[in-house]
PDB file of C-alpha atoms in Angstrom:
ATOM      1  CA  ASP A  13       3.950  16.452 -12.031  1.00 57.00           C
ATOM      2  CA  GLY A  14       2.180  13.144 -11.923  1.00 66.00           C
ATOM      3  CA  GLY A  15       0.848  11.534  -9.002  1.00 92.00           C
ATOM      4  CA  ILE A  16      -2.295  10.870  -6.786  1.00 95.00           C
ATOM      5  CA  THR A  17      -3.922  13.492  -4.801  1.00 95.00           C
ATOM      6  CA  GLN A  18      -6.395  13.189  -1.767  1.00 96.00           C
ATOM      7  CA  SER A  19      -8.334  15.628  -0.243  1.00 90.00           C
ATOM      8  CA  PRO A  20      -8.816  16.807   2.448  1.00 91.00           C
ATOM      9  CA  LYS A  21      -5.899  15.648   4.341  1.00 92.00           C
ATOM     10  CA  TYR A  22      -7.970  15.927   7.676  1.00 94.00           C
ATOM     11  CA  LEU A  23     -11.751  15.679   7.974  1.00 93.00           C
ATOM     12  CA  PHE A  24     -13.886  15.863  11.027  1.00 93.00           C
ATOM     13  CA  ARG A  25     -17.649  14.715  10.813  1.00 90.00           C
ATOM     14  CA  LYS A  26     -20.288  14.236  13.227  1.00 90.00           C
ATOM     15  CA  GLU A  27     -22.030  10.972  13.685  1.00 89.00           C
ATOM     16  CA  GLY A  28     -24.772  10.161  11.320  1.00 88.00           C
ATOM     17  CA  GLN A  29     -23.410  12.223   8.448  1.00 91.00           C
ATOM     18  CA  ASN A  30     -22.142  10.975   5.055  1.00 93.00           C
ATOM     19  CA  VAL A  31     -18.976  12.476   3.983  1.00 94.00           C
ATOM     20  CA  THR A  32     -16.896  12.071   0.655  1.00 95.00           C
ATOM     21  CA  LEU A  33     -13.255  11.501   0.377  1.00 96.00           C
ATOM     22  CA  SER A  34     -11.666  12.730  -2.858  1.00 96.00           C
ATOM     23  CA  CYS A  35      -9.050  10.814  -4.943  1.00 97.00           C
ATOM     24  CA  GLU A  36      -7.669  11.889  -8.243  1.00 97.00           C
ATOM     25  CA  GLN A  37      -4.853  10.704 -10.295  1.00 96.00           C
ATOM     26  CA  ASN A  38      -3.160  11.935 -13.479  1.00 95.00           C
ATOM     27  CA  LEU A  39      -1.155   8.949 -14.066  1.00 92.00           C
ATOM     28  CA  ASN A  40      -3.458   7.438 -16.773  1.00 91.00           C
ATOM     29  CA  HIS A  41      -3.829   4.359 -14.636  1.00 90.00           C
ATOM     30  CA  ASP A  42      -6.710   1.999 -15.150  1.00 89.00           C
ATOM     31  CA  ALA A  43      -7.021   0.305 -11.698  1.00 90.00           C
ATOM     32  CA  MET A  44      -7.650   2.313  -8.440  1.00 94.00           C
ATOM     33  CA  TYR A  45      -8.084   1.309  -4.849  1.00 94.00           C
ATOM     34  CA  TRP A  46      -9.235   2.518  -1.533  1.00 96.00           C
ATOM     35  CA  TYR A  47      -7.685   1.216   1.677  1.00 95.00           C
ATOM     36  CA  ARG A  48      -8.424   1.793   5.243  1.00 95.00           C
ATOM     37  CA  GLN A  49      -5.507   1.829   8.019  1.00 93.00           C
ATOM     38  CA  ASP A  50      -6.414   1.893  11.771  1.00 92.00           C
ATOM     39  CA  PRO A  51      -3.674   2.649  14.272  1.00 87.00           C
ATOM     40  CA  GLY A  52      -0.829   0.141  14.366  1.00 81.00           C
ATOM     41  CA  GLN A  53      -2.516  -1.918  11.787  1.00 83.00           C
ATOM     42  CA  GLY A  54      -1.904  -2.973   8.236  1.00 84.00           C
ATOM     43  CA  LEU A  55      -3.971  -1.707   5.374  1.00 89.00           C
ATOM     44  CA  ARG A  56      -7.427  -3.158   4.422  1.00 91.00           C
ATOM     45  CA  LEU A  57      -9.189  -3.043   0.933  1.00 92.00           C
ATOM     46  CA  ILE A  58     -12.429  -1.316   0.856  1.00 95.00           C
ATOM     47  CA  TYR A  59     -13.186  -1.081  -2.892  1.00 95.00           C
ATOM     48  CA  TYR A  60     -11.427  -1.295  -6.099  1.00 93.00           C
ATOM     49  CA  SER A  61     -11.972  -0.271  -9.804  1.00 93.00           C
ATOM     50  CA  GLN A  62     -10.292  -1.891 -12.644  1.00 88.00           C
ATOM     51  CA  ILE A  63     -11.894   0.270 -15.287  1.00 89.00           C
ATOM     52  CA  VAL A  64     -14.172   3.085 -15.673  1.00 92.00           C
ATOM     53  CA  ASN A  65     -17.772   2.467 -14.785  1.00 94.00           C
ATOM     54  CA  ASP A  66     -16.895  -0.819 -12.811  1.00 92.00           C
ATOM     55  CA  PHE A  67     -15.872  -1.222  -9.331  1.00 94.00           C
ATOM     56  CA  GLN A  68     -15.962  -4.267  -6.802  1.00 93.00           C
ATOM     57  CA  LYS A  69     -16.071  -4.590  -3.141  1.00 94.00           C
ATOM     58  CA  GLY A  70     -13.045  -5.388  -1.262  1.00 92.00           C
ATOM     59  CA  ASP A  71     -12.693  -7.036   2.270  1.00 91.00           C
ATOM     60  CA  ILE A  72     -14.558  -4.437   4.269  1.00 95.00           C
ATOM     61  CA  ALA A  73     -16.922  -2.673   1.923  1.00 96.00           C
ATOM     62  CA  GLU A  74     -19.942  -2.454   4.357  1.00 96.00           C
ATOM     63  CA  GLY A  75     -20.895   1.330   5.174  1.00 96.00           C
ATOM     64  CA  TYR A  76     -18.820   2.610   2.146  1.00 97.00           C
ATOM     65  CA  SER A  77     -19.685   3.479  -1.617  1.00 97.00           C
ATOM     66  CA  VAL A  78     -17.816   4.581  -4.554  1.00 98.00           C
ATOM     67  CA  SER A  79     -18.135   5.699  -8.039  1.00 97.00           C
ATOM     68  CA  ARG A  80     -15.886   5.613 -11.151  1.00 97.00           C
ATOM     69  CA  GLU A  81     -17.170   7.741 -13.702  1.00 97.00           C
ATOM     70  CA  LYS A  82     -13.874   9.107 -14.921  1.00 96.00           C
ATOM     71  CA  LYS A  83     -10.635   7.288 -15.181  1.00 95.00           C
ATOM     72  CA  GLU A  84      -9.030  10.070 -13.037  1.00 96.00           C
ATOM     73  CA  SER A  85     -11.243  10.017 -10.088  1.00 97.00           C
ATOM     74  CA  PHE A  86     -12.543   7.438  -7.682  1.00 98.00           C
ATOM     75  CA  PRO A  87     -14.249   9.369  -4.705  1.00 98.00           C
ATOM     76  CA  LEU A  88     -15.225   7.245  -1.397  1.00 97.00           C
ATOM     77  CA  THR A  89     -18.326   8.029   0.396  1.00 97.00           C
ATOM     78  CA  VAL A  90     -18.269   6.873   4.007  1.00 95.00           C
ATOM     79  CA  THR A  91     -21.978   6.467   5.027  1.00 94.00           C
ATOM     80  CA  SER A  92     -23.653   6.704   8.301  1.00 89.00           C
ATOM     81  CA  ALA A  93     -24.036   2.951   8.057  1.00 87.00           C
ATOM     82  CA  GLN A  94     -20.333   2.669   8.714  1.00 89.00           C
ATOM     83  CA  LYS A  95     -19.956   1.768  12.518  1.00 88.00           C
ATOM     84  CA  ASN A  96     -16.575   2.684  13.154  1.00 90.00           C
ATOM     85  CA  PRO A  97     -15.446   5.209  10.322  1.00 93.00           C
ATOM     86  CA  THR A  98     -12.472   6.975  12.287  1.00 95.00           C
ATOM     87  CA  ALA A  99      -9.422   5.787  10.394  1.00 96.00           C
ATOM     88  CA  PHE A 100      -6.711   6.809   7.980  1.00 96.00           C
ATOM     89  CA  TYR A 101      -7.994   6.324   4.361  1.00 97.00           C
ATOM     90  CA  LEU A 102      -5.541   5.638   1.539  1.00 96.00           C
ATOM     91  CA  CYS A 103      -6.319   5.735  -2.282  1.00 97.00           C
ATOM     92  CA  ALA A 104      -3.921   3.911  -4.810  1.00 95.00           C
ATOM     93  CA  SER A 105      -3.718   3.428  -8.345  1.00 94.00           C
ATOM     94  CA  ARG A 106      -1.748   0.637 -10.236  1.00 89.00           C
ATOM     95  CA  VAL A 107       0.389   0.507 -13.050  1.00 78.00           C
ATOM     96  CA  GLY A 108       0.137  -2.945 -14.656  1.00 70.00           C
ATOM     97  CA  GLY A 109       2.205  -4.888 -17.096  1.00 66.00           C
ATOM     98  CA  LEU A 110       4.043  -7.990 -17.807  1.00 60.00           C
ATOM     99  CA  TYR A 111       6.952  -7.545 -15.240  1.00 61.00           C
ATOM    100  CA  THR A 112       5.576  -4.886 -13.064  1.00 65.00           C
ATOM    101  CA  ASP A 113       2.448  -4.390 -10.818  1.00 73.00           C
ATOM    102  CA  THR A 114       3.165  -1.554  -8.724  1.00 85.00           C
ATOM    103  CA  GLN A 115       0.686   0.336  -6.766  1.00 89.00           C
ATOM    104  CA  TYR A 116       1.291   4.274  -6.019  1.00 92.00           C
ATOM    105  CA  PHE A 117      -0.664   5.933  -3.059  1.00 95.00           C
ATOM    106  CA  GLY A 118      -1.857   9.302  -2.209  1.00 96.00           C
ATOM    107  CA  PRO A 119      -0.976  10.981   0.991  1.00 95.00           C
ATOM    108  CA  GLY A 120      -4.235   9.828   2.672  1.00 96.00           C
ATOM    109  CA  THR A 121      -7.200  11.419   4.493  1.00 96.00           C
ATOM    110  CA  ARG A 122      -7.390  11.167   8.275  1.00 96.00           C
ATOM    111  CA  LEU A 123     -11.182  10.971   9.079  1.00 95.00           C
ATOM    112  CA  THR A 124     -12.375  11.555  12.669  1.00 95.00           C
ATOM    113  CA  VAL A 125     -15.893  11.112  13.657  1.00 91.00           C
ATOM    114  CA  LEU A 126     -16.885  13.441  16.587  1.00 86.00           C
TER     115      LEU A 126
ATOM    116  CA  ASP B  25      -0.921 -14.736  -1.715  1.00 63.00           C
ATOM    117  CA  ALA B  26       1.919 -16.216   0.450  1.00 66.00           C
ATOM    118  CA  LYS B  27       2.185 -15.364   4.008  1.00 87.00           C
ATOM    119  CA  THR B  28       5.243 -13.200   5.059  1.00 93.00           C
ATOM    120  CA  THR B  29       7.246 -13.006   8.616  1.00 94.00           C
ATOM    121  CA  GLN B  30       9.204  -9.958   9.414  1.00 96.00           C
ATOM    122  CA  PRO B  31      11.017  -8.788  12.544  1.00 97.00           C
ATOM    123  CA  THR B  32       8.863  -6.176  14.358  1.00 95.00           C
ATOM    124  CA  SER B  33      11.497  -3.639  14.808  1.00 97.00           C
ATOM    125  CA  MET B  34      15.109  -2.936  13.863  1.00 97.00           C
ATOM    126  CA  ASP B  35      17.771  -0.183  14.469  1.00 97.00           C
ATOM    127  CA  CYS B  36      20.199   1.171  12.217  1.00 96.00           C
ATOM    128  CA  ALA B  37      23.074   4.005  12.494  1.00 97.00           C
ATOM    129  CA  GLU B  38      22.785   6.681  10.073  1.00 97.00           C
ATOM    130  CA  GLY B  39      25.084   6.018   7.126  1.00 97.00           C
ATOM    131  CA  ARG B  40      25.207   2.217   7.616  1.00 97.00           C
ATOM    132  CA  ALA B  41      23.524  -0.276   5.581  1.00 97.00           C
ATOM    133  CA  ALA B  42      20.109  -1.305   6.899  1.00 98.00           C
ATOM    134  CA  ASN B  43      19.259  -5.188   6.137  1.00 98.00           C
ATOM    135  CA  LEU B  44      15.579  -6.000   6.537  1.00 98.00           C
ATOM    136  CA  PRO B  45      14.960  -9.792   6.330  1.00 98.00           C
ATOM    137  CA  CYS B  46      11.538 -11.414   5.272  1.00 97.00           C
ATOM    138  CA  ASN B  47      10.464 -14.965   5.406  1.00 96.00           C
ATOM    139  CA  HIS B  48       8.068 -16.327   2.874  1.00 94.00           C
ATOM    140  CA  SER B  49       8.624 -20.169   2.847  1.00 94.00           C
ATOM    141  CA  THR B  50       5.212 -20.743   1.258  1.00 92.00           C
ATOM    142  CA  ILE B  51       5.916 -18.654  -1.817  1.00 91.00           C
ATOM    143  CA  SER B  52       4.671 -20.101  -5.054  1.00 88.00           C
ATOM    144  CA  GLY B  53       6.538 -19.944  -8.385  1.00 86.00           C
ATOM    145  CA  ASN B  54       4.506 -17.222  -9.876  1.00 84.00           C
ATOM    146  CA  GLU B  55       4.525 -15.018  -6.836  1.00 87.00           C
ATOM    147  CA  TYR B  56       6.631 -11.814  -6.755  1.00 90.00           C
ATOM    148  CA  VAL B  57       8.104 -10.312  -3.636  1.00 93.00           C
ATOM    149  CA  TYR B  58       7.378  -6.620  -3.254  1.00 93.00           C
ATOM    150  CA  TRP B  59       8.605  -4.088  -0.704  1.00 96.00           C
ATOM    151  CA  TYR B  60       6.880  -0.954   0.363  1.00 96.00           C
ATOM    152  CA  ARG B  61       7.466   1.425   3.409  1.00 97.00           C
ATOM    153  CA  GLN B  62       5.142   3.901   5.093  1.00 95.00           C
ATOM    154  CA  ILE B  63       6.743   6.852   6.884  1.00 94.00           C
ATOM    155  CA  HIS B  64       4.558   7.999   9.764  1.00 90.00           C
ATOM    156  CA  SER B  65       1.011   9.458   8.638  1.00 88.00           C
ATOM    157  CA  GLN B  66       1.824   9.266   4.973  1.00 92.00           C
ATOM    158  CA  GLY B  67       0.679   6.925   2.294  1.00 93.00           C
ATOM    159  CA  PRO B  68       2.796   3.531   1.468  1.00 94.00           C
ATOM    160  CA  GLN B  69       5.767   4.062  -0.971  1.00 95.00           C
ATOM    161  CA  TYR B  70       6.850   1.295  -3.533  1.00 94.00           C
ATOM    162  CA  ILE B  71      10.511   0.502  -3.060  1.00 96.00           C
ATOM    163  CA  ILE B  72      11.312  -2.501  -5.107  1.00 95.00           C
ATOM    164  CA  HIS B  73      10.187  -5.919  -6.297  1.00 93.00           C
ATOM    165  CA  GLY B  74      11.636  -9.229  -7.828  1.00 93.00           C
ATOM    166  CA  LEU B  75      10.690 -12.734  -8.892  1.00 91.00           C
ATOM    167  CA  LYS B  76      14.043 -14.755  -8.394  1.00 91.00           C
ATOM    168  CA  ASN B  77      16.907 -12.597  -9.392  1.00 89.00           C
ATOM    169  CA  ASN B  78      18.467  -9.778  -7.141  1.00 94.00           C
ATOM    170  CA  GLU B  79      17.425  -6.481  -8.050  1.00 96.00           C
ATOM    171  CA  THR B  80      18.601  -2.914  -7.404  1.00 97.00           C
ATOM    172  CA  ASN B  81      17.295   0.511  -8.042  1.00 96.00           C
ATOM    173  CA  GLU B  82      18.017   3.963  -6.750  1.00 95.00           C
ATOM    174  CA  MET B  83      16.283   3.352  -3.479  1.00 95.00           C
ATOM    175  CA  ALA B  84      17.541  -0.328  -2.594  1.00 97.00           C
ATOM    176  CA  SER B  85      18.554  -3.672  -3.346  1.00 98.00           C
ATOM    177  CA  LEU B  86      16.698  -6.837  -3.053  1.00 98.00           C
ATOM    178  CA  ILE B  87      18.399 -10.223  -2.494  1.00 98.00           C
ATOM    179  CA  ILE B  88      16.330 -13.463  -2.898  1.00 97.00           C
ATOM    180  CA  THR B  89      17.554 -16.634  -1.748  1.00 96.00           C
ATOM    181  CA  GLU B  90      17.927 -19.304  -4.461  1.00 95.00           C
ATOM    182  CA  ASP B  91      15.174 -21.527  -2.997  1.00 95.00           C
ATOM    183  CA  ARG B  92      12.953 -18.140  -2.884  1.00 95.00           C
ATOM    184  CA  LYS B  93      11.987 -18.916   0.781  1.00 95.00           C
ATOM    185  CA  SER B  94      13.407 -15.538   2.021  1.00 96.00           C
ATOM    186  CA  SER B  95      14.568 -12.246   1.056  1.00 97.00           C
ATOM    187  CA  THR B  96      16.525  -9.259   2.301  1.00 98.00           C
ATOM    188  CA  LEU B  97      15.860  -5.530   1.524  1.00 98.00           C
ATOM    189  CA  ILE B  98      19.025  -3.528   1.626  1.00 98.00           C
ATOM    190  CA  LEU B  99      19.337   0.289   2.064  1.00 98.00           C
ATOM    191  CA  PRO B 100      22.891   0.716   1.533  1.00 97.00           C
ATOM    192  CA  HIS B 101      23.589   4.063   3.309  1.00 95.00           C
ATOM    193  CA  ALA B 102      20.532   4.701   5.584  1.00 97.00           C
ATOM    194  CA  THR B 103      19.519   8.174   6.385  1.00 97.00           C
ATOM    195  CA  LEU B 104      17.083   9.435   9.236  1.00 97.00           C
ATOM    196  CA  ARG B 105      14.531  10.065   6.530  1.00 96.00           C
ATOM    197  CA  ASP B 106      14.461   6.238   5.999  1.00 97.00           C
ATOM    198  CA  THR B 107      12.743   5.839   9.448  1.00 98.00           C
ATOM    199  CA  ALA B 108       9.433   3.999   8.492  1.00 97.00           C
ATOM    200  CA  VAL B 109       7.511   0.742   8.594  1.00 96.00           C
ATOM    201  CA  TYR B 110       8.788  -1.443   6.004  1.00 97.00           C
ATOM    202  CA  TYR B 111       6.404  -4.261   4.229  1.00 95.00           C
ATOM    203  CA  CYS B 112       7.296  -7.312   2.494  1.00 96.00           C
ATOM    204  CA  ILE B 113       4.453  -8.480   0.396  1.00 92.00           C
ATOM    205  CA  VAL B 114       4.186 -11.632  -1.680  1.00 90.00           C
ATOM    206  CA  ARG B 115       1.723 -11.819  -4.389  1.00 83.00           C
ATOM    207  CA  VAL B 116       0.960 -12.937  -8.054  1.00 76.00           C
ATOM    208  CA  GLN B 117       0.579 -10.209 -10.652  1.00 68.00           C
ATOM    209  CA  ALA B 118      -2.588  -8.572 -11.152  1.00 63.00           C
ATOM    210  CA  GLY B 119      -4.775  -9.936 -13.790  1.00 60.00           C
ATOM    211  CA  GLY B 120      -7.332 -12.623 -14.311  1.00 53.00           C
ATOM    212  CA  THR B 121      -8.961 -13.279 -11.132  1.00 50.00           C
ATOM    213  CA  SER B 122      -6.454 -11.352  -9.069  1.00 56.00           C
ATOM    214  CA  TYR B 123      -7.091  -7.706  -8.881  1.00 66.00           C
ATOM    215  CA  GLY B 124      -4.081  -6.455  -7.497  1.00 69.00           C
ATOM    216  CA  LYS B 125      -5.036  -6.183  -3.985  1.00 74.00           C
ATOM    217  CA  LEU B 126      -2.172  -5.602  -1.656  1.00 80.00           C
ATOM    218  CA  THR B 127      -1.974  -7.422   1.651  1.00 80.00           C
ATOM    219  CA  PHE B 128       0.024  -5.440   4.184  1.00 83.00           C
ATOM    220  CA  GLY B 129       1.027  -7.193   7.374  1.00 82.00           C
ATOM    221  CA  GLN B 130       2.581  -5.852  10.641  1.00 85.00           C
ATOM    222  CA  GLY B 131       5.837  -4.912   8.809  1.00 92.00           C
ATOM    223  CA  THR B 132       9.142  -3.816  10.400  1.00 96.00           C
ATOM    224  CA  ILE B 133       9.644  -0.773  12.119  1.00 96.00           C
ATOM    225  CA  LEU B 134      12.989   0.581  11.182  1.00 98.00           C
ATOM    226  CA  THR B 135      14.604   3.260  13.137  1.00 98.00           C
ATOM    227  CA  VAL B 136      17.538   5.114  12.041  1.00 98.00           C
ATOM    228  CA  HIS B 137      19.415   6.892  14.621  1.00 96.00           C
ATOM    229  CA  PRO B 138      22.362   9.375  14.578  1.00 95.00           C
TER     230      PRO B 138
END
């Protein structure tokens, strides 16, 4: 069954701690993305990766880091430098082609900083 | 990417067609219209996309006006499970300097009631 998985679904952390959110896909997609969503708001792009071993900052990358060592995996680390990390985090991967450019999203991880 | 305008909220009776409008008067010739939806506390879900012709799939139909300045997403027989926020997004295909970023606005909150 193909898709994108994110874990954990809910995550709590204390201020000053780093935390890593997992994102795995078995869709064989090259491109992967991390978005952040705050209550009542749209999605904002944190980081993206178009190919293994390469990634680029999105619109709100400060306080976050990523790696892309495998095609299937794109973990996101929320560092203590992120001032307001409580949010809903969404991972996506993209199938590209001449006539389609669709992103598929995981179920999300809700991070709460205590 | 072109800016879109959608109504903040809409209601629909279960079993009836839901018609969700989107204005994109500044759309360029190479920009596609994409629709996604987000059910509460889940990741966004791709629905449909089109360039200038009307499109239909198992989920919905997309009607794009001849001048491409507006479009309508049609859910032919709405169910309670279609209650969600619906996002209309206009963008070029990813590639070259475009890396596939999706810009989600506020969307339309569709409430399907019994």
